[in-house]
PDB file of C-alpha atoms and ligand atoms in Angstrom:
ATOM      1  CA  MET A   1       0.000   0.000   0.000  1.00 87.00           C
ATOM      2  CA  ASN A   2       1.468   3.436  -0.898  1.00 95.00           C
ATOM      3  CA  ASP A   3       1.327   6.522   1.368  1.00 95.00           C
ATOM      4  CA  THR A   4      -1.816   7.997  -0.190  1.00 96.00           C
ATOM      5  CA  GLU A   5      -3.675   4.703   0.089  1.00 97.00           C
ATOM      6  CA  ALA A   6      -2.612   4.412   3.727  1.00 97.00           C
ATOM      7  CA  LEU A   7      -4.050   7.903   4.370  1.00 98.00           C
ATOM      8  CA  LYS A   8      -7.335   6.909   2.720  1.00 98.00           C
ATOM      9  CA  TYR A   9      -7.606   3.892   5.043  1.00 98.00           C
ATOM     10  CA  ALA A  10      -6.683   6.054   8.042  1.00 98.00           C
ATOM     11  CA  ALA A  11      -9.523   8.481   7.263  1.00 98.00           C
ATOM     12  CA  ALA A  12     -11.923   5.603   6.638  1.00 98.00           C
ATOM     13  CA  ALA A  13     -10.994   3.928   9.941  1.00 98.00           C
ATOM     14  CA  LYS A  14     -11.631   7.155  11.872  1.00 98.00           C
ATOM     15  CA  ALA A  15     -15.016   7.595  10.177  1.00 98.00           C
ATOM     16  CA  LEU A  16     -16.063   4.159  11.432  1.00 98.00           C
ATOM     17  CA  GLU A  17     -16.191   5.742  14.896  1.00 98.00           C
ATOM     18  CA  PHE A  18     -19.299   7.669  13.755  1.00 98.00           C
ATOM     19  CA  VAL A  19     -21.130   4.414  12.956  1.00 98.00           C
ATOM     20  CA  GLU A  20     -23.426   2.940  15.606  1.00 98.00           C
ATOM     21  CA  PRO A  21     -25.325  -0.355  15.682  1.00 98.00           C
ATOM     22  CA  GLY A  22     -28.737  -0.206  14.009  1.00 98.00           C
ATOM     23  CA  MET A  23     -27.870   2.781  11.819  1.00 98.00           C
ATOM     24  CA  LYS A  24     -29.137   3.337   8.285  1.00 98.00           C
ATOM     25  CA  LEU A  25     -26.068   4.368   6.280  1.00 98.00           C
ATOM     26  CA  GLY A  26     -25.342   5.970   2.917  1.00 98.00           C
ATOM     27  CA  LEU A  27     -22.185   4.681   1.244  1.00 98.00           C
ATOM     28  CA  GLY A  28     -20.280   7.085  -0.992  1.00 98.00           C
ATOM     29  CA  SER A  29     -18.275   6.232  -4.102  1.00 98.00           C
ATOM     30  CA  GLY A  30     -14.633   6.417  -5.141  1.00 98.00           C
ATOM     31  CA  SER A  31     -11.508   4.832  -3.717  1.00 98.00           C
ATOM     32  CA  THR A  32     -11.655   6.418  -0.234  1.00 98.00           C
ATOM     33  CA  SER A  33     -15.283   5.327   0.130  1.00 98.00           C
ATOM     34  CA  ALA A  34     -14.269   1.874  -1.076  1.00 98.00           C
ATOM     35  CA  ALA A  35     -11.727   1.741   1.781  1.00 98.00           C
ATOM     36  CA  PHE A  36     -14.516   2.689   4.210  1.00 98.00           C
ATOM     37  CA  VAL A  37     -16.785  -0.019   2.806  1.00 98.00           C
ATOM     38  CA  GLU A  38     -14.007  -2.577   3.189  1.00 98.00           C
ATOM     39  CA  LEU A  39     -13.500  -1.681   6.860  1.00 98.00           C
ATOM     40  CA  LEU A  40     -17.258  -1.568   7.431  1.00 98.00           C
ATOM     41  CA  GLY A  41     -17.493  -5.034   5.892  1.00 98.00           C
ATOM     42  CA  MET A  42     -15.031  -6.323   8.499  1.00 98.00           C
ATOM     43  CA  LYS A  43     -17.170  -4.853  11.299  1.00 98.00           C
ATOM     44  CA  VAL A  44     -20.290  -6.421   9.797  1.00 98.00           C
ATOM     45  CA  ARG A  45     -18.518  -9.778   9.677  1.00 98.00           C
ATOM     46  CA  ASP A  46     -17.769  -9.285  13.382  1.00 98.00           C
ATOM     47  CA  GLY A  47     -21.477  -8.751  14.091  1.00 98.00           C
ATOM     48  CA  LEU A  48     -22.214  -5.024  13.517  1.00 98.00           C
ATOM     49  CA  ASN A  49     -25.842  -4.605  12.468  1.00 98.00           C
ATOM     50  CA  VAL A  50     -26.352  -1.786   9.940  1.00 98.00           C
ATOM     51  CA  ILE A  51     -28.338  -1.382   6.757  1.00 98.00           C
ATOM     52  CA  CYS A  52     -26.895   0.599   3.876  1.00 98.00           C
ATOM     53  CA  THR A  53     -27.693   2.164   0.548  1.00 98.00           C
ATOM     54  CA  ALA A  54     -25.005   2.815  -2.069  1.00 98.00           C
ATOM     55  CA  THR A  55     -24.339   5.735  -4.409  1.00 98.00           C
ATOM     56  CA  SER A  56     -23.031   3.761  -7.389  1.00 98.00           C
ATOM     57  CA  ASN A  57     -23.202   0.361  -9.032  1.00 98.00           C
ATOM     58  CA  ASP A  58     -19.520  -0.223  -8.144  1.00 98.00           C
ATOM     59  CA  ILE A  59     -20.057   0.364  -4.441  1.00 98.00           C
ATOM     60  CA  THR A  60     -23.277  -1.674  -4.490  1.00 98.00           C
ATOM     61  CA  GLN A  61     -21.298  -4.613  -5.864  1.00 98.00           C
ATOM     62  CA  LYS A  62     -18.481  -4.146  -3.383  1.00 98.00           C
ATOM     63  CA  ALA A  63     -20.796  -3.863  -0.372  1.00 98.00           C
ATOM     64  CA  ARG A  64     -22.769  -6.908  -1.505  1.00 98.00           C
ATOM     65  CA  SER A  65     -19.582  -8.955  -1.929  1.00 98.00           C
ATOM     66  CA  LEU A  66     -18.633  -8.098   1.666  1.00 98.00           C
ATOM     67  CA  GLY A  67     -21.990  -9.225   3.064  1.00 98.00           C
ATOM     68  CA  ILE A  68     -23.216  -5.701   3.926  1.00 98.00           C
ATOM     69  CA  ALA A  69     -27.029  -5.497   3.977  1.00 98.00           C
ATOM     70  CA  LEU A  70     -28.358  -3.157   1.283  1.00 98.00           C
ATOM     71  CA  ALA A  71     -31.734  -1.612   0.502  1.00 98.00           C
ATOM     72  CA  PRO A  72     -32.975   1.078  -1.879  1.00 98.00           C
ATOM     73  CA  LEU A  73     -32.722   4.640  -0.551  1.00 98.00           C
ATOM     74  CA  ALA A  74     -36.493   5.035  -0.871  1.00 98.00           C
ATOM     75  CA  ASP A  75     -36.969   2.204   1.649  1.00 98.00           C
ATOM     76  CA  LEU A  76     -34.466   3.662   4.146  1.00 98.00           C
ATOM     77  CA  ALA A  77     -34.727   7.464   3.997  1.00 98.00           C
ATOM     78  CA  PRO A  78     -34.065   9.384   6.109  1.00 98.00           C
ATOM     79  CA  LEU A  79     -30.605   7.924   6.701  1.00 98.00           C
ATOM     80  CA  ASP A  80     -28.762   8.359   9.997  1.00 98.00           C
ATOM     81  CA  LEU A  81     -25.388   8.950   8.394  1.00 98.00           C
ATOM     82  CA  ALA A  82     -23.622   9.097   5.043  1.00 99.00           C
ATOM     83  CA  VAL A  83     -19.860   8.741   4.597  1.00 98.00           C
ATOM     84  CA  ASP A  84     -18.217   9.794   1.346  1.00 98.00           C
ATOM     85  CA  GLY A  85     -14.988  11.024  -0.198  1.00 98.00           C
ATOM     86  CA  ALA A  86     -14.461  14.280  -2.074  1.00 98.00           C
ATOM     87  CA  ASP A  87     -12.246  15.744  -4.771  1.00 98.00           C
ATOM     88  CA  GLU A  88     -11.827  19.026  -2.906  1.00 98.00           C
ATOM     89  CA  ALA A  89     -12.991  20.388   0.459  1.00 98.00           C
ATOM     90  CA  ASP A  90     -12.648  24.007   1.627  1.00 98.00           C
ATOM     91  CA  PRO A  91     -12.825  25.444   5.179  1.00 98.00           C
ATOM     92  CA  ALA A  92     -16.628  25.867   4.914  1.00 98.00           C
ATOM     93  CA  LEU A  93     -16.661  22.150   4.061  1.00 98.00           C
ATOM     94  CA  ASP A  94     -18.166  22.936   0.714  1.00 98.00           C
ATOM     95  CA  LEU A  95     -17.052  20.231  -1.661  1.00 98.00           C
ATOM     96  CA  ILE A  96     -16.282  19.374  -5.244  1.00 98.00           C
ATOM     97  CA  LYS A  97     -17.382  15.810  -5.924  1.00 98.00           C
ATOM     98  CA  GLY A  98     -17.930  13.654  -8.955  1.00 98.00           C
ATOM     99  CA  GLY A  99     -14.408  12.744 -10.008  1.00 98.00           C
ATOM    100  CA  GLY A 100     -15.682   9.185 -10.112  1.00 98.00           C
ATOM    101  CA  GLY A 101     -18.885  10.220 -11.871  1.00 98.00           C
ATOM    102  CA  ALA A 102     -21.328   9.342  -9.065  1.00 98.00           C
ATOM    103  CA  LEU A 103     -22.224  12.922  -8.106  1.00 98.00           C
ATOM    104  CA  THR A 104     -25.964  12.760  -8.766  1.00 98.00           C
ATOM    105  CA  ARG A 105     -26.633   9.647  -6.704  1.00 98.00           C
ATOM    106  CA  GLU A 106     -24.225  10.905  -4.053  1.00 98.00           C
ATOM    107  CA  LYS A 107     -26.121  14.176  -3.741  1.00 98.00           C
ATOM    108  CA  ILE A 108     -29.506  12.433  -3.619  1.00 98.00           C
ATOM    109  CA  VAL A 109     -28.351   9.964  -0.952  1.00 98.00           C
ATOM    110  CA  GLU A 110     -26.435  12.509   1.121  1.00 98.00           C
ATOM    111  CA  ALA A 111     -29.242  15.065   1.056  1.00 98.00           C
ATOM    112  CA  ALA A 112     -31.405  12.311   2.587  1.00 98.00           C
ATOM    113  CA  ALA A 113     -28.973  11.758   5.475  1.00 98.00           C
ATOM    114  CA  GLU A 114     -29.124  13.476   8.870  1.00 98.00           C
ATOM    115  CA  ARG A 115     -25.323  13.720   8.832  1.00 98.00           C
ATOM    116  CA  LEU A 116     -22.631  13.654   6.141  1.00 98.00           C
ATOM    117  CA  ILE A 117     -19.067  12.827   7.132  1.00 98.00           C
ATOM    118  CA  VAL A 118     -16.448  13.413   4.429  1.00 98.00           C
ATOM    119  CA  ILE A 119     -13.281  11.320   4.369  1.00 98.00           C
ATOM    120  CA  ALA A 120     -10.187  12.471   2.526  1.00 98.00           C
ATOM    121  CA  ASP A 121      -6.430  12.486   2.410  1.00 98.00           C
ATOM    122  CA  GLU A 122      -4.538  15.779   2.636  1.00 97.00           C
ATOM    123  CA  ARG A 123      -4.404  16.339  -1.137  1.00 97.00           C
ATOM    124  CA  LYS A 124      -8.110  17.223  -1.103  1.00 98.00           C
ATOM    125  CA  TRP A 125      -7.924  20.066   1.433  1.00 98.00           C
ATOM    126  CA  VAL A 126      -7.933  23.455  -0.335  1.00 98.00           C
ATOM    127  CA  LYS A 127      -8.372  27.090   0.603  1.00 98.00           C
ATOM    128  CA  HIS A 128     -10.696  27.697  -2.358  1.00 98.00           C
ATOM    129  CA  LEU A 129     -12.595  25.205  -4.505  1.00 98.00           C
ATOM    130  CA  GLY A 130     -12.053  25.117  -8.234  1.00 98.00           C
ATOM    131  CA  ARG A 131      -8.660  23.814  -9.240  1.00 97.00           C
ATOM    132  CA  PHE A 132     -10.192  20.355  -9.634  1.00 98.00           C
ATOM    133  CA  PRO A 133     -12.435  20.479 -12.719  1.00 98.00           C
ATOM    134  CA  LEU A 134     -16.053  20.652 -11.562  1.00 98.00           C
ATOM    135  CA  PRO A 135     -18.070  17.689 -12.903  1.00 99.00           C
ATOM    136  CA  VAL A 136     -21.454  18.612 -14.341  1.00 99.00           C
ATOM    137  CA  GLU A 137     -23.756  15.724 -15.301  1.00 99.00           C
ATOM    138  CA  VAL A 138     -25.919  16.511 -18.335  1.00 99.00           C
ATOM    139  CA  VAL A 139     -28.505  14.616 -20.362  1.00 98.00           C
ATOM    140  CA  GLU A 140     -27.175  13.375 -23.688  1.00 98.00           C
ATOM    141  CA  PHE A 141     -29.870  15.089 -25.768  1.00 98.00           C
ATOM    142  CA  SER A 142     -28.321  18.150 -27.453  1.00 98.00           C
ATOM    143  CA  HIS A 143     -25.533  18.197 -24.874  1.00 98.00           C
ATOM    144  CA  PRO A 144     -23.391  20.713 -26.832  1.00 98.00           C
ATOM    145  CA  VAL A 145     -26.198  23.220 -26.230  1.00 98.00           C
ATOM    146  CA  THR A 146     -26.054  22.502 -22.503  1.00 98.00           C
ATOM    147  CA  ARG A 147     -22.296  22.999 -22.727  1.00 98.00           C
ATOM    148  CA  MET A 148     -22.962  26.402 -24.288  1.00 98.00           C
ATOM    149  CA  HIS A 149     -25.201  27.337 -21.329  1.00 98.00           C
ATOM    150  CA  ILE A 150     -22.457  26.291 -18.890  1.00 98.00           C
ATOM    151  CA  ALA A 151     -19.892  28.373 -20.813  1.00 98.00           C
ATOM    152  CA  LYS A 152     -22.195  31.422 -20.796  1.00 98.00           C
ATOM    153  CA  THR A 153     -22.716  31.032 -17.050  1.00 98.00           C
ATOM    154  CA  ALA A 154     -18.963  30.869 -16.452  1.00 98.00           C
ATOM    155  CA  THR A 155     -18.466  34.066 -18.445  1.00 98.00           C
ATOM    156  CA  ALA A 156     -21.396  35.842 -16.769  1.00 98.00           C
ATOM    157  CA  PHE A 157     -19.952  35.027 -13.335  1.00 98.00           C
ATOM    158  CA  GLY A 158     -16.524  36.416 -14.295  1.00 98.00           C
ATOM    159  CA  TYR A 159     -14.606  33.147 -14.720  1.00 98.00           C
ATOM    160  CA  GLY A 160     -13.970  33.820 -18.399  1.00 98.00           C
ATOM    161  CA  ASP A 161     -13.728  31.340 -21.227  1.00 98.00           C
ATOM    162  CA  ILE A 162     -13.018  28.265 -19.084  1.00 98.00           C
ATOM    163  CA  PRO A 163     -12.002  24.782 -20.302  1.00 98.00           C
ATOM    164  CA  ILE A 164     -15.130  22.575 -20.464  1.00 98.00           C
ATOM    165  CA  ALA A 165     -14.288  19.002 -21.491  1.00 98.00           C
ATOM    166  CA  LEU A 166     -16.654  16.155 -22.241  1.00 98.00           C
ATOM    167  CA  ARG A 167     -15.418  13.262 -20.078  1.00 98.00           C
ATOM    168  CA  HIS A 168     -14.219  10.187 -21.936  1.00 98.00           C
ATOM    169  CA  LYS A 169     -13.398   6.658 -20.815  1.00 98.00           C
ATOM    170  CA  ASN A 170     -11.739   4.011 -22.982  1.00 97.00           C
ATOM    171  CA  GLY A 171     -12.002   6.273 -26.029  1.00 98.00           C
ATOM    172  CA  ALA A 172     -15.765   6.859 -25.752  1.00 98.00           C
ATOM    173  CA  PRO A 173     -17.868   9.429 -23.899  1.00 98.00           C
ATOM    174  CA  PHE A 174     -18.139   8.398 -20.218  1.00 98.00           C
ATOM    175  CA  LYS A 175     -21.651   7.393 -19.191  1.00 98.00           C
ATOM    176  CA  THR A 176     -22.803   7.724 -15.588  1.00 98.00           C
ATOM    177  CA  ASP A 177     -24.821   5.030 -13.813  1.00 98.00           C
ATOM    178  CA  ASN A 178     -27.824   7.157 -14.844  1.00 98.00           C
ATOM    179  CA  GLY A 179     -26.895   6.972 -18.544  1.00 98.00           C
ATOM    180  CA  ASN A 180     -25.880  10.627 -18.730  1.00 98.00           C
ATOM    181  CA  LEU A 181     -22.707  12.474 -19.794  1.00 98.00           C
ATOM    182  CA  ILE A 182     -20.288  14.586 -17.772  1.00 99.00           C
ATOM    183  CA  TYR A 183     -18.619  17.876 -18.613  1.00 99.00           C
ATOM    184  CA  ASP A 184     -15.543  18.644 -16.487  1.00 99.00           C
ATOM    185  CA  CYS A 185     -15.377  22.422 -16.032  1.00 98.00           C
ATOM    186  CA  THR A 186     -12.156  24.086 -14.870  1.00 98.00           C
ATOM    187  CA  PHE A 187     -13.390  27.261 -13.182  1.00 98.00           C
ATOM    188  CA  GLY A 188     -10.184  28.017 -11.301  1.00 98.00           C
ATOM    189  CA  GLU A 189     -10.740  29.644  -7.918  1.00 98.00           C
ATOM    190  CA  ILE A 190     -14.503  29.723  -7.299  1.00 98.00           C
ATOM    191  CA  THR A 191     -15.207  32.986  -5.508  1.00 97.00           C
ATOM    192  CA  ASP A 192     -18.900  32.496  -4.629  1.00 98.00           C
ATOM    193  CA  VAL A 193     -19.641  28.788  -4.343  1.00 98.00           C
ATOM    194  CA  PRO A 194     -23.380  28.984  -3.455  1.00 98.00           C
ATOM    195  CA  ALA A 195     -24.082  31.461  -6.287  1.00 98.00           C
ATOM    196  CA  LEU A 196     -22.364  29.290  -8.898  1.00 98.00           C
ATOM    197  CA  ALA A 197     -24.076  26.183  -7.520  1.00 98.00           C
ATOM    198  CA  ASP A 198     -27.519  27.790  -7.814  1.00 98.00           C
ATOM    199  CA  ALA A 199     -26.829  29.096 -11.324  1.00 98.00           C
ATOM    200  CA  LEU A 200     -25.658  25.699 -12.630  1.00 98.00           C
ATOM    201  CA  SER A 201     -28.667  23.968 -11.066  1.00 98.00           C
ATOM    202  CA  CYS A 202     -30.987  26.171 -13.119  1.00 98.00           C
ATOM    203  CA  LEU A 203     -29.514  25.368 -16.544  1.00 98.00           C
ATOM    204  CA  PRO A 204     -31.631  23.299 -18.934  1.00 98.00           C
ATOM    205  CA  GLY A 205     -29.973  19.956 -19.609  1.00 98.00           C
ATOM    206  CA  VAL A 206     -27.988  19.949 -16.362  1.00 99.00           C
ATOM    207  CA  VAL A 207     -28.931  16.972 -14.219  1.00 98.00           C
ATOM    208  CA  GLU A 208     -26.613  17.781 -11.308  1.00 98.00           C
ATOM    209  CA  HIS A 209     -23.276  19.393 -10.559  1.00 98.00           C
ATOM    210  CA  GLY A 210     -20.527  18.425  -8.163  1.00 99.00           C
ATOM    211  CA  LEU A 211     -20.716  21.421  -5.797  1.00 99.00           C
ATOM    212  CA  PHE A 212     -21.974  20.137  -2.432  1.00 99.00           C
ATOM    213  CA  VAL A 213     -22.771  23.278  -0.484  1.00 98.00           C
ATOM    214  CA  GLY A 214     -23.385  23.282   3.271  1.00 98.00           C
ATOM    215  CA  MET A 215     -23.981  19.539   3.400  1.00 98.00           C
ATOM    216  CA  ALA A 216     -20.983  18.189   5.330  1.00 98.00           C
ATOM    217  CA  GLU A 217     -21.011  18.082   9.121  1.00 98.00           C
ATOM    218  CA  ALA A 218     -17.328  17.165   9.412  1.00 98.00           C
ATOM    219  CA  LEU A 219     -14.273  16.304   7.369  1.00 98.00           C
ATOM    220  CA  VAL A 220     -12.052  13.457   8.502  1.00 98.00           C
ATOM    221  CA  LEU A 221      -8.741  14.546   7.016  1.00 98.00           C
ATOM    222  CA  ALA A 222      -5.791  12.163   7.027  1.00 98.00           C
ATOM    223  CA  ARG A 223      -2.356  13.781   6.868  1.00 97.00           C
ATOM    224  CA  ALA A 224       1.092  12.297   7.246  1.00 96.00           C
ATOM    225  CA  GLY A 225       1.118  13.706  10.821  1.00 95.00           C
ATOM    226  CA  GLY A 226      -2.218  12.180  11.854  1.00 97.00           C
ATOM    227  CA  VAL A 227      -5.980  12.213  11.339  1.00 98.00           C
ATOM    228  CA  GLU A 228      -7.987  15.313  12.200  1.00 98.00           C
ATOM    229  CA  VAL A 229     -11.749  15.842  12.390  1.00 98.00           C
ATOM    230  CA  ILE A 230     -12.445  19.285  10.946  1.00 98.00           C
ATOM    231  CA  LYS A 231     -15.708  21.189  11.497  1.00 98.00           C
ATOM    232  CA  PRO A 232     -16.963  23.759   8.983  1.00 97.00           C
ATOM    233  CA  VAL A 233     -16.121  27.456   9.320  1.00 97.00           C
ATOM    234  CA  ARG A 234     -19.213  29.167   7.928  1.00 84.00           C
TER     235      ARG A 234
HETATM  236  C1  5RP B   1     -17.167  10.080  -6.893  1.00 68.90           C
HETATM  237  C2  5RP B   1     -16.693  11.047  -5.887  1.00 68.90           C
HETATM  238  C3  5RP B   1     -15.539  10.651  -5.036  1.00 68.90           C
HETATM  239  O1  5RP B   1     -15.913  10.761  -3.698  1.00 68.90           O
HETATM  240  C4  5RP B   1     -14.389  11.552  -5.320  1.00 68.90           C
HETATM  241  O2  5RP B   1     -14.104  11.511  -6.697  1.00 68.90           O
HETATM  242  C5  5RP B   1     -13.157  11.145  -4.523  1.00 68.90           C
HETATM  243  O3  5RP B   1     -12.689   9.908  -4.998  1.00 68.90           O
HETATM  244  P1  5RP B   1     -11.390   9.226  -4.416  1.00 68.90           P
HETATM  245  O4  5RP B   1     -11.711   8.857  -3.000  1.00 68.90           O
HETATM  246  O5  5RP B   1     -11.164   8.029  -5.302  1.00 68.90           O
HETATM  247  O6  5RP B   1     -10.278  10.226  -4.506  1.00 68.90           O
HETATM  248  O7  5RP B   1     -17.193  12.139  -5.740  1.00 68.90           O
HETATM  249  O8  5RP B   1     -18.186  10.614  -7.673  1.00 68.90           O
END
């Protein structure tokens, strides 16, 4: 295991302390969430009783293979707790998510949870969101027109003519678990996160974007020097 992987497991192990018997849990997606699911699976094997819902097909498969009980979100909501990774987190604990493409299901699941705990290694901690390209999930129909709306919004908000790239995987456009496409939008430093989030949400053709505003209760941040639980400064 390399250093970054070890930090992911360290954050995931700390987040397990938030889990209590009988809880209804939301499982995030990505490699840090996968580490959490692995450790949760060990607890379940030792007798922990929880029921979970997953934010992607990958994590559903992983949780199932580890013997973790799963149910649809609609049968479980409201959830007691969701645990998920992030691509960036700022001091307000606003997040960029969706590097793995699961942003829409993550937002639906996490908005249905009483508490969201974010787990991350130190690379994800930033002063300002926006260096990581913001994923925006769009319907396939006429998606270049949706791209045009995103570009106009970026210009109107003063970010200029930003790079907006259709995500590809294995030489073809990447499809989300919902059958949609993703545009990765490099805004640079995002100066007003809630305003941009609201504007993107209103665009025709946009299904969801990866700005998670005011949702996280705490960030479990693993650094080389140790693991810290960070509360939002709002
Ligand atoms: C997936 C996500 C992930 O949480 C995010 O991309 C972080 O992934 P990783 O833990 O692999 O760095 O939002 O849609």
